[in-house]
Amino acid sequence: MGLFAFSTTPPRCTCQTEPFDICNPSIDLYDKTARQLAEELKDPELLTEDKKSRQWRVKRDDKANKPTQLRKFYDELCMWEQKARDVESFGKMLPFIKMMNAKVAYARGRELVDDKFVTWFSTCMDQIKDSSEAGLSAFRNFRTHFEAFLGFFKQARPN
């Protein structure tokens, strides 16, 4: 079974949350789960509405999820991690870190990333609840998980 599921009524993509528990990372988060995520995201899928029938469908789009586009989001996470050296600075930057959800949504609107990437990204970001030590730890775990995913993604989708 895959990590993601699509529904056309209502149109949405969902993902399993258990494999992506960044607050309490499993032994597989940076290896098996990151590899499975890379395999699923190498074949981008977008929910689109057929203009004539007004029906939603899932279509493949190889122009989405290009490694360079995903790397930009990872690079931004790294930049925020460098600035958030402690809980106090993390708390000041957390609103801007959370704004990355909007940037990912914008990229989806331009069909640069697919619905699975948006769902995974927001699922992980939603687990960063506050500017506590636990929140900072979850953020760092997400950044590390993203790094592992990118390594496997480069292998799964070289160009």
PDB file of C-alpha atoms in Angstrom:
ATOM      1  CA  MET A   1       0.000   0.000   0.000  1.00  0.00           C
ATOM      2  CA  GLY A   2       1.211   3.488  -0.824  1.00  0.00           C
ATOM      3  CA  LEU A   3       1.709   6.434   1.452  1.00  0.00           C
ATOM      4  CA  PHE A   4      -0.840   8.567  -0.439  1.00  0.00           C
ATOM      5  CA  ALA A   5      -4.483   8.284  -1.474  1.00  0.00           C
ATOM      6  CA  PHE A   6      -6.517  10.464  -3.805  1.00  0.00           C
ATOM      7  CA  SER A   7     -10.197  11.266  -3.604  1.00  0.00           C
ATOM      8  CA  THR A   8     -12.077  13.088  -6.333  1.00  0.00           C
ATOM      9  CA  THR A   9     -15.179  13.770  -4.220  1.00  0.00           C
ATOM     10  CA  PRO A  10     -14.130  16.016  -2.585  1.00  0.00           C
ATOM     11  CA  PRO A  11     -10.901  16.529  -4.507  1.00  0.00           C
ATOM     12  CA  ARG A  12      -7.966  15.958  -2.166  1.00  0.00           C
ATOM     13  CA  CYS A  13      -4.828  14.010  -1.525  1.00  0.00           C
ATOM     14  CA  THR A  14      -4.216  12.448   1.875  1.00  0.00           C
ATOM     15  CA  CYS A  15      -1.264  10.616   3.320  1.00  0.00           C
ATOM     16  CA  GLN A  16      -0.613   8.236   6.132  1.00  0.00           C
ATOM     17  CA  THR A  17       0.646  10.214   9.101  1.00  0.00           C
ATOM     18  CA  GLU A  18       2.260   7.414  11.126  1.00  0.00           C
ATOM     19  CA  PRO A  19       5.342   7.010   8.886  1.00  0.00           C
ATOM     20  CA  PHE A  20       6.013  10.760   9.085  1.00  0.00           C
ATOM     21  CA  ASP A  21       6.025  11.196  12.872  1.00  0.00           C
ATOM     22  CA  ILE A  22       8.787  13.782  13.128  1.00  0.00           C
ATOM     23  CA  CYS A  23       8.145  14.374  16.836  1.00  0.00           C
ATOM     24  CA  ASN A  24       9.026  10.764  17.667  1.00  0.00           C
ATOM     25  CA  PRO A  25      11.047   9.547  14.689  1.00  0.00           C
ATOM     26  CA  SER A  26      11.017   5.835  14.078  1.00  0.00           C
ATOM     27  CA  ILE A  27      14.109   3.906  13.110  1.00  0.00           C
ATOM     28  CA  ASP A  28      12.827   3.975   9.495  1.00  0.00           C
ATOM     29  CA  LEU A  29      12.110   7.721   9.100  1.00  0.00           C
ATOM     30  CA  TYR A  30      15.469   8.619   7.548  1.00  0.00           C
ATOM     31  CA  ASP A  31      15.877   5.386   5.602  1.00  0.00           C
ATOM     32  CA  LYS A  32      12.928   3.178   4.627  1.00  0.00           C
ATOM     33  CA  THR A  33      10.261   5.897   4.846  1.00  0.00           C
ATOM     34  CA  ALA A  34      12.403   8.465   3.017  1.00  0.00           C
ATOM     35  CA  ARG A  35      13.108   5.900   0.280  1.00  0.00           C
ATOM     36  CA  GLN A  36       9.401   5.022  -0.069  1.00  0.00           C
ATOM     37  CA  LEU A  37       8.510   8.722  -0.215  1.00  0.00           C
ATOM     38  CA  ALA A  38      11.066   9.268  -2.988  1.00  0.00           C
ATOM     39  CA  GLU A  39       9.678   6.345  -4.979  1.00  0.00           C
ATOM     40  CA  GLU A  40       6.132   7.701  -4.720  1.00  0.00           C
ATOM     41  CA  LEU A  41       7.055  11.301  -5.558  1.00  0.00           C
ATOM     42  CA  LYS A  42       9.142  10.394  -8.601  1.00  0.00           C
ATOM     43  CA  ASP A  43       5.874   9.998 -10.545  1.00  0.00           C
ATOM     44  CA  PRO A  44       4.082  13.327  -9.961  1.00  0.00           C
ATOM     45  CA  GLU A  45       0.281  13.311  -9.820  1.00  0.00           C
ATOM     46  CA  LEU A  46      -1.971  16.351  -9.860  1.00  0.00           C
ATOM     47  CA  LEU A  47      -5.660  16.619  -9.119  1.00  0.00           C
ATOM     48  CA  THR A  48      -7.252  18.484 -12.023  1.00  0.00           C
ATOM     49  CA  GLU A  49     -10.792  19.351 -12.975  1.00  0.00           C
ATOM     50  CA  ASP A  50     -11.985  18.458 -16.464  1.00  0.00           C
ATOM     51  CA  LYS A  51     -13.512  21.686 -17.799  1.00  0.00           C
ATOM     52  CA  LYS A  52     -16.228  19.970 -19.845  1.00  0.00           C
ATOM     53  CA  SER A  53     -17.444  17.299 -17.451  1.00  0.00           C
ATOM     54  CA  ARG A  54     -16.631  19.192 -14.241  1.00  0.00           C
ATOM     55  CA  GLN A  55     -15.202  15.930 -12.925  1.00  0.00           C
ATOM     56  CA  TRP A  56     -11.995  15.731 -10.940  1.00  0.00           C
ATOM     57  CA  ARG A  57      -9.295  13.311 -11.989  1.00  0.00           C
ATOM     58  CA  VAL A  58      -5.705  12.491 -11.140  1.00  0.00           C
ATOM     59  CA  LYS A  59      -3.244  13.113 -13.954  1.00  0.00           C
ATOM     60  CA  ARG A  60       0.443  12.367 -14.267  1.00  0.00           C
ATOM     61  CA  ASP A  61       2.674  15.361 -14.901  1.00  0.00           C
ATOM     62  CA  ASP A  62       6.397  14.775 -15.292  1.00  0.00           C
ATOM     63  CA  LYS A  63       7.059  18.535 -15.214  1.00  0.00           C
ATOM     64  CA  ALA A  64       6.225  18.653 -11.492  1.00  0.00           C
ATOM     65  CA  ASN A  65       8.547  17.619  -8.643  1.00  0.00           C
ATOM     66  CA  LYS A  66      11.764  18.401 -10.464  1.00  0.00           C
ATOM     67  CA  PRO A  67      14.732  17.845  -8.160  1.00  0.00           C
ATOM     68  CA  THR A  68      15.849  21.477  -8.473  1.00  0.00           C
ATOM     69  CA  GLN A  69      12.413  22.724  -7.363  1.00  0.00           C
ATOM     70  CA  LEU A  70      12.296  20.429  -4.338  1.00  0.00           C
ATOM     71  CA  ARG A  71      15.879  21.340  -3.479  1.00  0.00           C
ATOM     72  CA  LYS A  72      14.827  25.011  -3.202  1.00  0.00           C
ATOM     73  CA  PHE A  73      12.421  24.134  -0.410  1.00  0.00           C
ATOM     74  CA  TYR A  74      15.074  22.061   1.332  1.00  0.00           C
ATOM     75  CA  ASP A  75      17.599  24.899   1.030  1.00  0.00           C
ATOM     76  CA  GLU A  76      15.117  27.280   2.635  1.00  0.00           C
ATOM     77  CA  LEU A  77      14.571  24.855   5.521  1.00  0.00           C
ATOM     78  CA  CYS A  78      18.344  24.714   5.996  1.00  0.00           C
ATOM     79  CA  MET A  79      18.535  28.503   6.025  1.00  0.00           C
ATOM     80  CA  TRP A  80      15.862  28.698   8.751  1.00  0.00           C
ATOM     81  CA  GLU A  81      17.581  25.969  10.752  1.00  0.00           C
ATOM     82  CA  GLN A  82      20.857  27.907  10.709  1.00  0.00           C
ATOM     83  CA  LYS A  83      19.077  31.032  11.951  1.00  0.00           C
ATOM     84  CA  ALA A  84      17.105  29.143  14.631  1.00  0.00           C
ATOM     85  CA  ARG A  85      20.005  28.102  16.819  1.00  0.00           C
ATOM     86  CA  ASP A  86      17.993  28.008  20.050  1.00  0.00           C
ATOM     87  CA  VAL A  87      14.374  27.973  21.232  1.00  0.00           C
ATOM     88  CA  GLU A  88      14.200  31.768  21.549  1.00  0.00           C
ATOM     89  CA  SER A  89      15.361  32.476  17.991  1.00  0.00           C
ATOM     90  CA  PHE A  90      13.242  29.577  16.712  1.00  0.00           C
ATOM     91  CA  GLY A  91      10.170  31.170  18.284  1.00  0.00           C
ATOM     92  CA  LYS A  92      10.820  34.434  16.467  1.00  0.00           C
ATOM     93  CA  MET A  93      11.246  32.659  13.135  1.00  0.00           C
ATOM     94  CA  LEU A  94       8.481  30.080  13.439  1.00  0.00           C
ATOM     95  CA  PRO A  95       5.844  32.216  11.645  1.00  0.00           C
ATOM     96  CA  PHE A  96       8.193  32.546   8.661  1.00  0.00           C
ATOM     97  CA  ILE A  97       9.016  28.851   8.753  1.00  0.00           C
ATOM     98  CA  LYS A  98       5.290  28.028   8.749  1.00  0.00           C
ATOM     99  CA  MET A  99       4.882  30.403   5.788  1.00  0.00           C
ATOM    100  CA  MET A 100       6.682  27.783   3.738  1.00  0.00           C
ATOM    101  CA  ASN A 101       3.318  25.997   3.512  1.00  0.00           C
ATOM    102  CA  ALA A 102       2.083  28.988   1.496  1.00  0.00           C
ATOM    103  CA  LYS A 103       5.151  28.842  -0.751  1.00  0.00           C
ATOM    104  CA  VAL A 104       4.565  25.146  -1.396  1.00  0.00           C
ATOM    105  CA  ALA A 105       0.879  25.846  -2.130  1.00  0.00           C
ATOM    106  CA  TYR A 106       1.917  28.563  -4.591  1.00  0.00           C
ATOM    107  CA  ALA A 107       4.295  26.129  -6.314  1.00  0.00           C
ATOM    108  CA  ARG A 108       1.418  23.631  -6.542  1.00  0.00           C
ATOM    109  CA  GLY A 109      -0.781  26.308  -8.119  1.00  0.00           C
ATOM    110  CA  ARG A 110       1.883  26.742 -10.781  1.00  0.00           C
ATOM    111  CA  GLU A 111       2.099  22.921 -11.121  1.00  0.00           C
ATOM    112  CA  LEU A 112       5.757  22.891 -10.059  1.00  0.00           C
ATOM    113  CA  VAL A 113       5.056  20.352  -7.312  1.00  0.00           C
ATOM    114  CA  ASP A 114       2.360  17.704  -7.112  1.00  0.00           C
ATOM    115  CA  ASP A 115      -0.389  17.081  -4.577  1.00  0.00           C
ATOM    116  CA  LYS A 116       1.580  14.333  -2.845  1.00  0.00           C
ATOM    117  CA  PHE A 117       4.483  16.690  -2.118  1.00  0.00           C
ATOM    118  CA  VAL A 118       2.103  19.357  -0.781  1.00  0.00           C
ATOM    119  CA  THR A 119       0.364  16.809   1.444  1.00  0.00           C
ATOM    120  CA  TRP A 120       3.621  15.370   2.799  1.00  0.00           C
ATOM    121  CA  PHE A 121       5.135  18.797   3.404  1.00  0.00           C
ATOM    122  CA  SER A 122       2.087  20.150   5.238  1.00  0.00           C
ATOM    123  CA  THR A 123       1.702  16.915   7.243  1.00  0.00           C
ATOM    124  CA  CYS A 124       5.249  17.327   8.555  1.00  0.00           C
ATOM    125  CA  MET A 125       4.996  21.092   9.105  1.00  0.00           C
ATOM    126  CA  ASP A 126       1.713  20.667  11.023  1.00  0.00           C
ATOM    127  CA  GLN A 127       3.586  18.618  13.615  1.00  0.00           C
ATOM    128  CA  ILE A 128       5.706  21.629  14.541  1.00  0.00           C
ATOM    129  CA  LYS A 129       3.199  22.913  17.065  1.00  0.00           C
ATOM    130  CA  ASP A 130       5.022  25.651  18.945  1.00  0.00           C
ATOM    131  CA  SER A 131       8.341  27.292  19.680  1.00  0.00           C
ATOM    132  CA  SER A 132       9.282  24.904  22.488  1.00  0.00           C
ATOM    133  CA  GLU A 133      12.279  22.613  22.631  1.00  0.00           C
ATOM    134  CA  ALA A 134      10.011  19.851  21.270  1.00  0.00           C
ATOM    135  CA  GLY A 135       8.954  22.089  18.380  1.00  0.00           C
ATOM    136  CA  LEU A 136      12.557  22.900  17.520  1.00  0.00           C
ATOM    137  CA  SER A 137      13.442  19.206  17.694  1.00  0.00           C
ATOM    138  CA  ALA A 138      10.540  18.331  15.361  1.00  0.00           C
ATOM    139  CA  PHE A 139      11.688  21.027  12.940  1.00  0.00           C
ATOM    140  CA  ARG A 140      15.224  19.613  12.918  1.00  0.00           C
ATOM    141  CA  ASN A 141      13.876  16.089  12.435  1.00  0.00           C
ATOM    142  CA  PHE A 142      11.815  17.298   9.470  1.00  0.00           C
ATOM    143  CA  ARG A 143      14.852  18.959   7.917  1.00  0.00           C
ATOM    144  CA  THR A 144      16.836  15.751   8.343  1.00  0.00           C
ATOM    145  CA  HIS A 145      13.995  13.650   6.910  1.00  0.00           C
ATOM    146  CA  PHE A 146      13.802  16.020   3.927  1.00  0.00           C
ATOM    147  CA  GLU A 147      17.560  15.601   3.431  1.00  0.00           C
ATOM    148  CA  ALA A 148      17.259  11.812   3.427  1.00  0.00           C
ATOM    149  CA  PHE A 149      14.316  11.987   1.026  1.00  0.00           C
ATOM    150  CA  LEU A 150      16.307  14.162  -1.401  1.00  0.00           C
ATOM    151  CA  GLY A 151      19.148  11.646  -1.468  1.00  0.00           C
ATOM    152  CA  PHE A 152      16.785   8.830  -2.404  1.00  0.00           C
ATOM    153  CA  PHE A 153      14.851  11.096  -4.781  1.00  0.00           C
ATOM    154  CA  LYS A 154      17.981  11.908  -6.749  1.00  0.00           C
ATOM    155  CA  GLN A 155      18.471   8.177  -7.261  1.00  0.00           C
ATOM    156  CA  ALA A 156      14.805   7.539  -8.114  1.00  0.00           C
ATOM    157  CA  ARG A 157      14.499  10.519 -10.481  1.00  0.00           C
ATOM    158  CA  PRO A 158      17.964  11.555 -11.659  1.00  0.00           C
ATOM    159  CA  ASN A 159      16.884  14.435 -13.928  1.00  0.00           C
TER     160      ASN A 159
END
